[in-house]
Tab-separated table of C-alpha atoms and ligand atoms in Angstrom:
chain	number	residue	atom	x	y	z
A	234	UNK	CA	49.609	262.732	38.977
A	235	UNK	CA	53.253	263.759	38.987
A	236	UNK	CA	53.847	263.570	42.735
A	237	UNK	CA	57.137	262.108	43.799
A	238	UNK	CA	56.997	258.694	45.470
A	239	UNK	CA	57.643	258.585	49.203
A	240	UNK	CA	60.571	256.542	50.473
A	241	UNK	CA	60.028	254.434	53.573
A	242	UNK	CA	63.220	253.227	55.231
A	243	UNK	CA	63.689	249.842	56.886
A	244	UNK	CA	63.184	251.427	60.325
A	245	UNK	CA	59.887	253.049	59.325
A	246	UNK	CA	58.613	249.860	57.675
A	247	UNK	CA	59.619	247.738	60.683
A	248	UNK	CA	57.822	250.120	63.033
A	249	UNK	CA	54.579	249.857	61.058
A	250	UNK	CA	54.423	246.151	60.206
A	251	UNK	CA	52.763	244.019	62.888
A	252	UNK	CA	52.221	240.253	62.676
A	253	UNK	CA	48.718	240.563	64.136
A	254	UNK	CA	47.610	242.706	61.178
A	255	UNK	CA	49.752	240.995	58.575
A	256	UNK	CA	48.669	237.381	59.150
A	257	UNK	CA	44.959	237.790	58.258
A	258	UNK	CA	45.890	239.723	55.097
A	259	UNK	CA	48.336	237.014	54.040
A	260	UNK	CA	45.746	234.288	54.665
A	261	UNK	CA	43.236	236.130	52.503
A	262	UNK	CA	45.791	236.652	49.720
A	263	UNK	CA	46.965	233.013	49.776
A	264	UNK	CA	43.353	231.840	49.502
A	265	UNK	CA	42.671	234.241	46.617
A	266	UNK	CA	45.837	233.167	44.822
A	267	UNK	CA	44.730	229.533	44.861
A	268	UNK	CA	41.404	230.422	43.231
A	269	UNK	CA	43.343	231.454	40.037
A	270	UNK	CA	40.814	234.152	39.100
A	271	UNK	CA	42.917	236.335	36.802
A	272	UNK	CA	40.445	239.225	37.078
A	273	UNK	CA	41.184	239.375	40.835
A	274	UNK	CA	44.846	238.535	41.125
A	275	UNK	CA	47.811	238.329	38.784
A	276	UNK	CA	51.208	237.097	39.863
A	277	UNK	CA	53.679	235.528	37.443
A	278	UNK	CA	56.366	233.196	38.747
A	279	UNK	CA	59.382	235.188	39.964
A	280	UNK	CA	61.676	236.197	37.155
A	281	UNK	CA	65.236	235.314	38.144
A	282	UNK	CA	68.577	236.349	36.672
A	283	UNK	CA	71.479	234.284	38.059
A	284	UNK	CA	74.563	236.144	39.341
A	285	UNK	CA	77.221	233.474	39.023
A	286	UNK	CA	80.018	235.523	40.573
A	287	UNK	CA	78.057	235.635	43.828
A	288	UNK	CA	76.306	232.222	43.742
A	289	UNK	CA	73.189	234.358	43.835
A	290	UNK	CA	70.498	235.961	41.768
A	291	UNK	CA	68.411	239.053	41.110
A	292	UNK	CA	64.667	238.450	41.288
A	293	UNK	CA	61.629	240.452	40.164
A	294	UNK	CA	58.303	239.761	41.852
A	295	UNK	CA	55.362	241.730	40.385
A	296	UNK	CA	51.716	241.337	41.380
A	297	UNK	CA	48.364	243.002	40.708
A	298	UNK	CA	45.207	242.844	42.835
A	299	UNK	CA	42.843	245.377	41.203
A	300	UNK	CA	40.006	245.009	43.737
A	301	UNK	CA	42.474	245.740	46.538
A	302	UNK	CA	43.989	248.707	44.712
A	303	UNK	CA	47.376	246.981	44.653
A	304	UNK	CA	49.975	247.100	41.895
A	305	UNK	CA	53.389	246.225	43.234
A	306	UNK	CA	56.753	244.734	42.541
A	307	UNK	CA	59.576	243.604	44.784
A	308	UNK	CA	63.128	243.537	43.475
A	309	UNK	CA	65.587	241.471	45.426
A	310	UNK	CA	69.102	240.204	45.324
A	311	UNK	CA	70.328	237.082	47.035
A	312	UNK	CA	74.110	236.847	47.513
A	313	UNK	CA	75.681	233.885	49.267
A	314	UNK	CA	77.619	235.656	52.021
A	315	UNK	CA	80.379	234.534	54.322
A	316	UNK	CA	79.466	234.535	58.024
A	317	UNK	CA	80.127	237.921	59.598
A	318	UNK	CA	79.342	239.952	56.468
A	319	UNK	CA	77.837	243.326	57.316
A	320	UNK	CA	75.247	243.023	54.514
A	321	UNK	CA	72.305	240.619	54.664
A	322	UNK	CA	72.281	237.821	52.069
A	323	UNK	CA	68.829	238.913	50.845
A	324	UNK	CA	68.305	242.612	50.089
A	325	UNK	CA	65.071	243.974	48.662
A	326	UNK	CA	63.121	247.055	47.633
A	327	UNK	CA	59.361	247.172	47.163
A	328	UNK	CA	57.644	249.558	44.724
A	329	UNK	CA	53.950	250.357	45.150
A	330	UNK	CA	52.143	251.920	42.170
A	331	UNK	CA	48.847	253.741	41.887
A	332	UNK	CA	46.948	251.110	39.861
A	333	UNK	CA	44.689	253.819	38.400
A	334	UNK	CA	47.465	255.867	36.791
A	335	UNK	CA	50.593	253.699	36.883
A	336	UNK	CA	52.769	256.146	38.812
A	337	UNK	CA	54.947	254.946	41.683
A	338	UNK	CA	53.511	256.079	45.017
A	339	UNK	CA	55.995	254.498	47.405
A	340	UNK	CA	59.421	252.932	47.399
A	341	UNK	CA	60.175	251.016	50.541
A	342	UNK	CA	63.007	248.997	51.917
A	343	UNK	CA	61.948	245.365	51.558
A	344	UNK	CA	64.055	243.735	54.277
A	345	UNK	CA	61.558	243.736	57.125
A	346	UNK	CA	58.698	242.856	54.765
A	347	UNK	CA	60.684	239.859	53.471
A	348	UNK	CA	61.578	238.681	56.967
A	349	UNK	CA	58.109	239.069	58.466
A	350	UNK	CA	55.907	237.917	55.595
A	351	UNK	CA	58.015	234.782	55.039
A	352	UNK	CA	57.893	233.859	58.724
A	353	UNK	CA	54.185	234.684	58.943
A	354	UNK	CA	53.395	232.397	55.989
A	355	UNK	CA	55.385	229.566	57.615
A	356	UNK	CA	53.392	230.148	60.810
A	357	UNK	CA	50.148	230.012	58.804
A	358	UNK	CA	51.282	226.647	57.384
A	359	UNK	CA	51.905	225.374	60.924
A	360	UNK	CA	48.495	226.623	62.056
A	361	UNK	CA	46.786	224.824	59.171
A	362	UNK	CA	48.868	221.637	59.404
A	363	UNK	CA	49.208	221.645	63.188
A	364	UNK	CA	50.621	218.357	64.577
A	365	UNK	CA	48.665	216.749	67.447
A	366	UNK	CA	51.526	217.601	69.814
A	367	UNK	CA	53.165	221.027	69.730
A	368	UNK	CA	55.862	220.808	72.389
A	369	UNK	CA	59.180	221.210	70.579
A	370	UNK	CA	60.117	223.783	67.952
A	371	UNK	CA	63.408	223.327	66.114
A	372	UNK	CA	65.041	226.003	63.947
A	373	UNK	CA	67.849	224.985	61.565
A	374	UNK	CA	69.840	228.124	60.674
A	375	UNK	CA	70.463	231.229	62.760
A	376	UNK	CA	70.233	234.177	60.347
A	377	UNK	CA	67.563	236.800	59.623
A	378	UNK	CA	64.819	234.343	58.789
A	379	UNK	CA	65.624	232.288	61.882
A	380	UNK	CA	64.962	235.382	63.976
A	381	UNK	CA	61.665	236.378	62.337
A	382	UNK	CA	60.485	232.763	62.460
A	383	UNK	CA	61.374	232.584	66.157
A	384	UNK	CA	59.412	235.793	66.794
A	385	UNK	CA	56.190	234.776	65.075
A	386	UNK	CA	56.205	231.108	66.119
A	387	UNK	CA	56.661	232.002	69.771
A	388	UNK	CA	53.971	234.684	69.416
A	389	UNK	CA	51.388	232.260	67.997
A	390	UNK	CA	52.246	228.989	69.748
A	391	UNK	CA	53.350	227.937	73.238
A	392	UNK	CA	56.238	225.519	72.812
A	393	UNK	CA	57.782	223.839	75.848
A	394	UNK	CA	61.207	223.889	74.215
A	395	UNK	CA	62.807	225.824	71.356
A	396	UNK	CA	66.020	224.448	69.822
A	397	UNK	CA	68.429	225.962	67.340
A	398	UNK	CA	71.172	224.430	65.224
A	399	UNK	CA	73.549	226.355	63.005
A	400	UNK	CA	76.521	225.325	60.876
A	401	UNK	CA	78.744	227.313	63.226
A	402	UNK	CA	78.012	226.658	66.891
A	403	UNK	CA	78.932	230.245	67.882
A	404	UNK	CA	76.221	231.590	65.523
A	405	UNK	CA	73.635	229.372	67.209
A	406	UNK	CA	74.860	230.497	70.631
A	407	UNK	CA	74.670	234.169	69.557
A	408	UNK	CA	71.145	233.597	68.229
A	409	UNK	CA	70.034	231.982	71.509
A	410	UNK	CA	71.454	234.902	73.499
A	411	UNK	CA	69.736	237.482	71.258
A	412	UNK	CA	66.135	236.343	71.775
A	413	UNK	CA	63.890	236.835	74.806
A	414	UNK	CA	63.012	233.249	75.712
A	415	UNK	CA	65.128	230.168	76.464
A	416	UNK	CA	66.645	228.378	73.458
A	417	UNK	CA	68.589	225.111	73.532
A	418	UNK	CA	71.686	225.233	71.312
A	419	UNK	CA	72.276	221.902	69.568
A	420	UNK	CA	75.535	220.680	68.117
A	421	UNK	CA	74.056	218.525	65.334
A	422	UNK	CA	70.947	218.575	63.158
A	423	UNK	CA	70.098	215.041	64.272
A	424	UNK	CA	70.140	216.079	67.935
A	425	UNK	CA	68.170	219.271	67.208
A	426	UNK	CA	65.323	217.622	65.313
A	427	UNK	CA	65.029	214.531	67.532
A	428	UNK	CA	61.381	214.435	68.685
A	429	UNK	CA	60.651	217.936	67.347
A	430	UNK	CA	57.011	218.653	66.446
A	431	UNK	CA	57.733	221.620	64.184
A	432	UNK	CA	60.984	222.024	62.236
A	433	UNK	CA	61.890	225.180	60.363
A	434	UNK	CA	64.727	225.089	57.807
A	435	UNK	CA	66.090	228.582	57.166
A	436	UNK	CA	69.567	227.929	55.823
A	437	UNK	CA	71.377	229.076	52.676
A	438	UNK	CA	72.501	225.519	52.047
A	439	UNK	CA	72.384	224.040	48.559
A	440	UNK	CA	72.709	220.471	49.900
A	441	UNK	CA	70.254	218.611	52.160
A	442	UNK	CA	70.652	219.419	55.859
A	443	UNK	CA	67.487	217.659	57.077
A	444	UNK	CA	67.098	213.918	56.584
A	445	UNK	CA	63.771	212.116	56.710
A	446	UNK	CA	64.883	209.318	59.011
A	447	UNK	CA	65.619	211.890	61.762
A	448	UNK	CA	62.156	213.448	61.596
A	449	UNK	CA	59.445	212.390	64.053
A	450	UNK	CA	56.439	210.905	62.173
A	451	UNK	CA	53.624	213.484	62.204
A	452	UNK	CA	55.949	216.486	62.483
A	453	UNK	CA	55.429	219.622	60.407
A	454	UNK	CA	58.403	221.003	58.451
A	455	UNK	CA	58.422	224.570	57.104
A	456	UNK	CA	61.195	224.542	54.465
A	457	UNK	CA	62.161	228.115	53.619
A	458	UNK	CA	65.645	228.025	52.052
A	459	UNK	CA	66.739	226.244	48.821
A	460	UNK	CA	64.939	228.525	46.396
A	461	UNK	CA	66.785	227.535	43.216
A	462	UNK	CA	66.061	224.461	41.076
A	463	UNK	CA	69.425	222.868	41.930
A	464	UNK	CA	69.480	223.718	45.671
A	465	UNK	CA	68.302	221.405	48.424
A	466	UNK	CA	67.603	221.563	52.162
A	467	UNK	CA	65.622	218.328	52.538
A	468	UNK	CA	66.601	214.830	51.416
A	469	UNK	CA	64.685	212.523	49.058
A	470	UNK	CA	63.339	210.338	51.894
A	471	UNK	CA	61.617	213.261	53.589
A	472	UNK	CA	60.296	214.633	50.291
A	473	UNK	CA	58.965	211.193	49.320
A	474	UNK	CA	57.412	210.256	52.659
A	475	UNK	CA	55.802	213.569	53.654
A	476	UNK	CA	52.655	215.200	52.316
A	477	UNK	CA	53.956	218.213	50.386
A	478	UNK	CA	52.210	221.590	50.547
A	479	UNK	CA	53.527	224.694	48.738
A	480	UNK	CA	52.732	228.394	48.407
A	481	UNK	CA	52.513	228.210	44.595
A	482	UNK	CA	52.514	225.068	42.440
A	483	UNK	CA	54.040	226.956	39.495
A	484	UNK	CA	56.718	228.475	41.731
A	485	UNK	CA	57.555	225.090	43.253
A	486	UNK	CA	57.757	223.340	39.883
A	487	UNK	CA	60.064	226.070	38.551
A	488	UNK	CA	62.251	226.979	41.528
A	489	UNK	CA	62.334	224.271	44.188
A	490	UNK	CA	65.270	221.849	43.985
A	491	UNK	CA	63.704	219.864	46.822
A	492	UNK	CA	60.649	219.210	44.655
A	493	UNK	CA	62.214	219.039	41.184
A	494	UNK	CA	65.226	216.861	42.067
A	495	UNK	CA	63.385	214.496	44.434
A	496	UNK	CA	60.500	214.031	41.994
A	497	UNK	CA	58.101	214.551	44.929
A	498	UNK	CA	54.480	215.265	44.091
A	499	UNK	CA	52.951	218.483	45.379
A	500	UNK	CA	49.747	217.630	47.232
A	501	UNK	CA	48.252	221.123	47.584
A	502	UNK	CA	48.844	224.832	47.987
A	503	UNK	CA	48.214	226.166	51.473
A	504	UNK	CA	45.736	228.546	49.818
A	505	UNK	CA	43.680	225.482	48.869
A	506	UNK	CA	43.645	224.400	52.524
A	507	UNK	CA	42.529	227.918	53.477
A	508	UNK	CA	39.769	227.726	50.840
A	509	UNK	CA	38.670	224.285	52.079
A	510	UNK	CA	39.362	222.723	48.657
A	511	UNK	CA	42.234	220.520	49.917
A	512	UNK	CA	42.477	218.628	53.211
A	513	UNK	CA	45.031	219.330	55.955
A	514	UNK	CA	46.688	216.006	56.804
A	515	UNK	CA	47.694	217.095	60.304
A	516	UNK	CA	48.282	213.533	61.532
A	517	UNK	CA	50.846	212.828	58.784
A	518	UNK	CA	54.357	214.212	58.362
A	519	UNK	CA	53.882	217.410	56.362
A	520	UNK	CA	56.307	219.667	54.520
A	521	UNK	CA	55.400	223.220	53.568
A	522	UNK	CA	57.850	224.192	50.822
A	523	UNK	CA	57.985	228.001	50.794
A	524	UNK	CA	59.480	229.906	47.858
A	525	UNK	CA	57.975	233.331	48.549
A	526	UNK	CA	55.423	235.155	46.408
A	527	UNK	CA	54.973	238.706	45.147
A	528	UNK	CA	51.453	238.922	46.572
A	529	UNK	CA	52.895	238.392	50.056
A	530	UNK	CA	55.108	241.441	49.584
A	531	UNK	CA	52.268	243.388	47.973
A	532	UNK	CA	49.758	243.005	50.808
A	533	UNK	CA	52.509	243.726	53.337
A	534	UNK	CA	53.583	246.889	51.504
A	535	UNK	CA	49.985	248.076	51.131
A	536	UNK	CA	49.444	247.583	54.862
A	537	UNK	CA	52.594	249.564	55.650
A	538	UNK	CA	51.756	252.380	53.212
A	539	UNK	CA	48.146	252.743	54.418
A	540	UNK	CA	49.324	252.928	58.040
A	541	UNK	CA	52.020	255.451	57.125
A	542	UNK	CA	49.466	257.636	55.263
A	543	UNK	CA	47.019	257.520	58.171
A	544	UNK	CA	49.732	258.996	60.406
A	545	UNK	CA	50.606	261.933	58.111
B	103	NAI	N1	60.864	231.227	51.049
B	103	NAI	C1	60.970	232.547	51.132
B	103	NAI	O1	60.008	233.274	50.957
B	103	NAI	C2	62.289	233.143	51.471
B	103	NAI	C3	63.398	232.349	51.574
B	103	NAI	N2	64.609	232.872	51.946
B	103	NAI	C4	65.718	231.934	52.068
B	103	NAI	O2	65.868	231.611	53.443
B	103	NAI	C5	67.225	231.254	53.705
B	103	NAI	C6	67.711	232.038	54.928
B	103	NAI	O3	67.660	233.418	54.652
B	103	NAI	P1	68.273	234.480	55.689
B	103	NAI	O4	67.993	234.054	57.071
B	103	NAI	O5	67.854	235.817	55.240
B	103	NAI	O6	69.835	234.305	55.402
B	103	NAI	P2	71.040	234.569	56.404
B	103	NAI	O7	72.226	234.751	55.543
B	103	NAI	O8	70.686	235.623	57.373
B	103	NAI	O9	71.160	233.185	57.198
B	103	NAI	C7	71.520	232.025	56.514
B	103	NAI	C8	71.748	230.876	57.489
B	103	NAI	O10	72.094	229.705	56.710
B	103	NAI	C9	73.283	229.145	57.258
B	103	NAI	N3	74.007	228.439	56.188
B	103	NAI	C10	74.635	228.991	55.129
B	103	NAI	N4	75.158	228.000	54.366
B	103	NAI	C11	74.856	226.843	54.974
B	103	NAI	C12	75.121	225.472	54.679
B	103	NAI	N5	75.817	225.115	53.604
B	103	NAI	N6	74.622	224.527	55.507
B	103	NAI	C13	73.906	224.882	56.588
B	103	NAI	N7	73.633	226.155	56.927
B	103	NAI	C14	74.099	227.112	56.133
B	103	NAI	C15	74.052	230.320	57.838
B	103	NAI	O11	74.980	229.863	58.806
B	103	NAI	C16	72.906	231.123	58.454
B	103	NAI	O12	72.557	230.596	59.713
B	103	NAI	C17	67.987	231.553	52.422
B	103	NAI	O13	68.144	230.351	51.706
B	103	NAI	C18	67.060	232.476	51.655
B	103	NAI	O14	67.248	232.381	50.275
B	103	NAI	C19	64.752	234.186	52.249
B	103	NAI	C20	63.675	235.031	52.135
B	103	NAI	C21	62.373	234.579	51.721
B	104	LIG	O1	60.444	235.592	48.274
B	104	LIG	C1	61.501	236.144	48.585
B	104	LIG	O2	61.544	237.314	48.952
B	104	LIG	C2	62.746	235.366	48.500
B	104	LIG	N1	62.641	234.142	48.182
B	104	LIG	C3	63.727	233.263	47.976
B	104	LIG	C4	65.010	233.774	48.463
B	104	LIG	C5	65.197	235.200	48.443
B	104	LIG	C6	63.997	236.005	48.844
C-alpha cells in the first residue's frame, strides 16, 4: 500500500465536477449528516487557526463516511485580499485517504470543489425553501462564489431578472459582462434587493450589508460569507424576523457571527428538511446560513476521484 498519491490540478478537477452529479450526492450527505449516526458519518466542526496579519484563518475540515469509503480532509486558507489581487481569497487542497489502510490516495486542488459545492448547497436550500414567486435573483458580491452561484442558480431555476451589486461598481460591471445571460448592475444594495425573491450574499464583509427592512417578505436568502464568530453580512432585524436554516447547528453556533451576535434561534438544518423531520416554511422569509462542511468537500472529491480513475 505504498503507492504515491495522485495529484489532480484545478483544471482537471473543474473538468470532472458537474453540478448534475454533485447535487444529488450533496443532498444525500446533508440528510445523513442531520441523522447524527456516528457509525455512518463523522465530521467535527472546522478547526480554525486565526491569521491576524491577514485578517484571515487556516481551517481544517476532516470527515469520515465509512459506508461510502470516504476518509477526507480539506485544508484551506482565507486571506482578506484587496480587489485586483491575483490570488483568490480562499485557497484549498483536498486530501482523500484509503479508509482501509490510511494512506493518501489523492491530493487535489480544492478551489473548484469549494466554489461548486458551496453554490450547489445554496441552490439546494433555495429548492427546499422555494418562495412562491421566483422571478428575481439578486447576488450581493461579485467574486468567485458570486460566479459559481450564478452558474448553478441559472442552471436550476428560470429567473426573469438577475441583479448584481458589488462594493465597487466596476467589479459588478465586469461580473455582468463575464457571464452568459443578462445581468442588471445595481448601484446600491437597497436597489438590488428591492422585490428580489432570492438573495445570495457572497461578500467578504465583516459588517452587515443586507438589512431586513429592504427584504421582500417571503424571500429566501442564502447567506454564504461571514464565517467567523465576529463577522456579519445580515443585520439583526433580518436574523430576528426570518426563519433560520443552517448546514450544521454546531458549525453555526461556533462560527456564525450573524447567528451568535444577533442571538437568532436556528430553526433547522437543511438536512432535516431533506429527511422530512423539519418543515420548509416556504411562505415565510427564510435565511439559509451556510458555513461550509467537510462532508461537502468529501463527497465532491470522491466523485472527482472516481471519475478520474474510470478514465485511466
Ligand atoms: N459558506 C461556505 O461554504 C463558503 C463561504 N465562503 C465565503 O464566501 C465569501 C465570498 O467568497 P469568494 O467569492 O471566494 O471571495 P472573493 O474574494 O472572490 O469575493 C469577495 C467579494 O466580497 C466583496 N467584499 C469584500 N469586502 C467587502 C465589504 N466590506 N463589503 C461588501 N463587499 C465586500 C468583494 O468586493 C468581492 O465581490 C467569503 O466571505 C468567503 O469566506 C467561501 C467559500 C465557502
Ligand atoms: O467551507 C469552506 O470551504 C469555507 N468556508 C468559509 C470560508 C472559507 C471556505
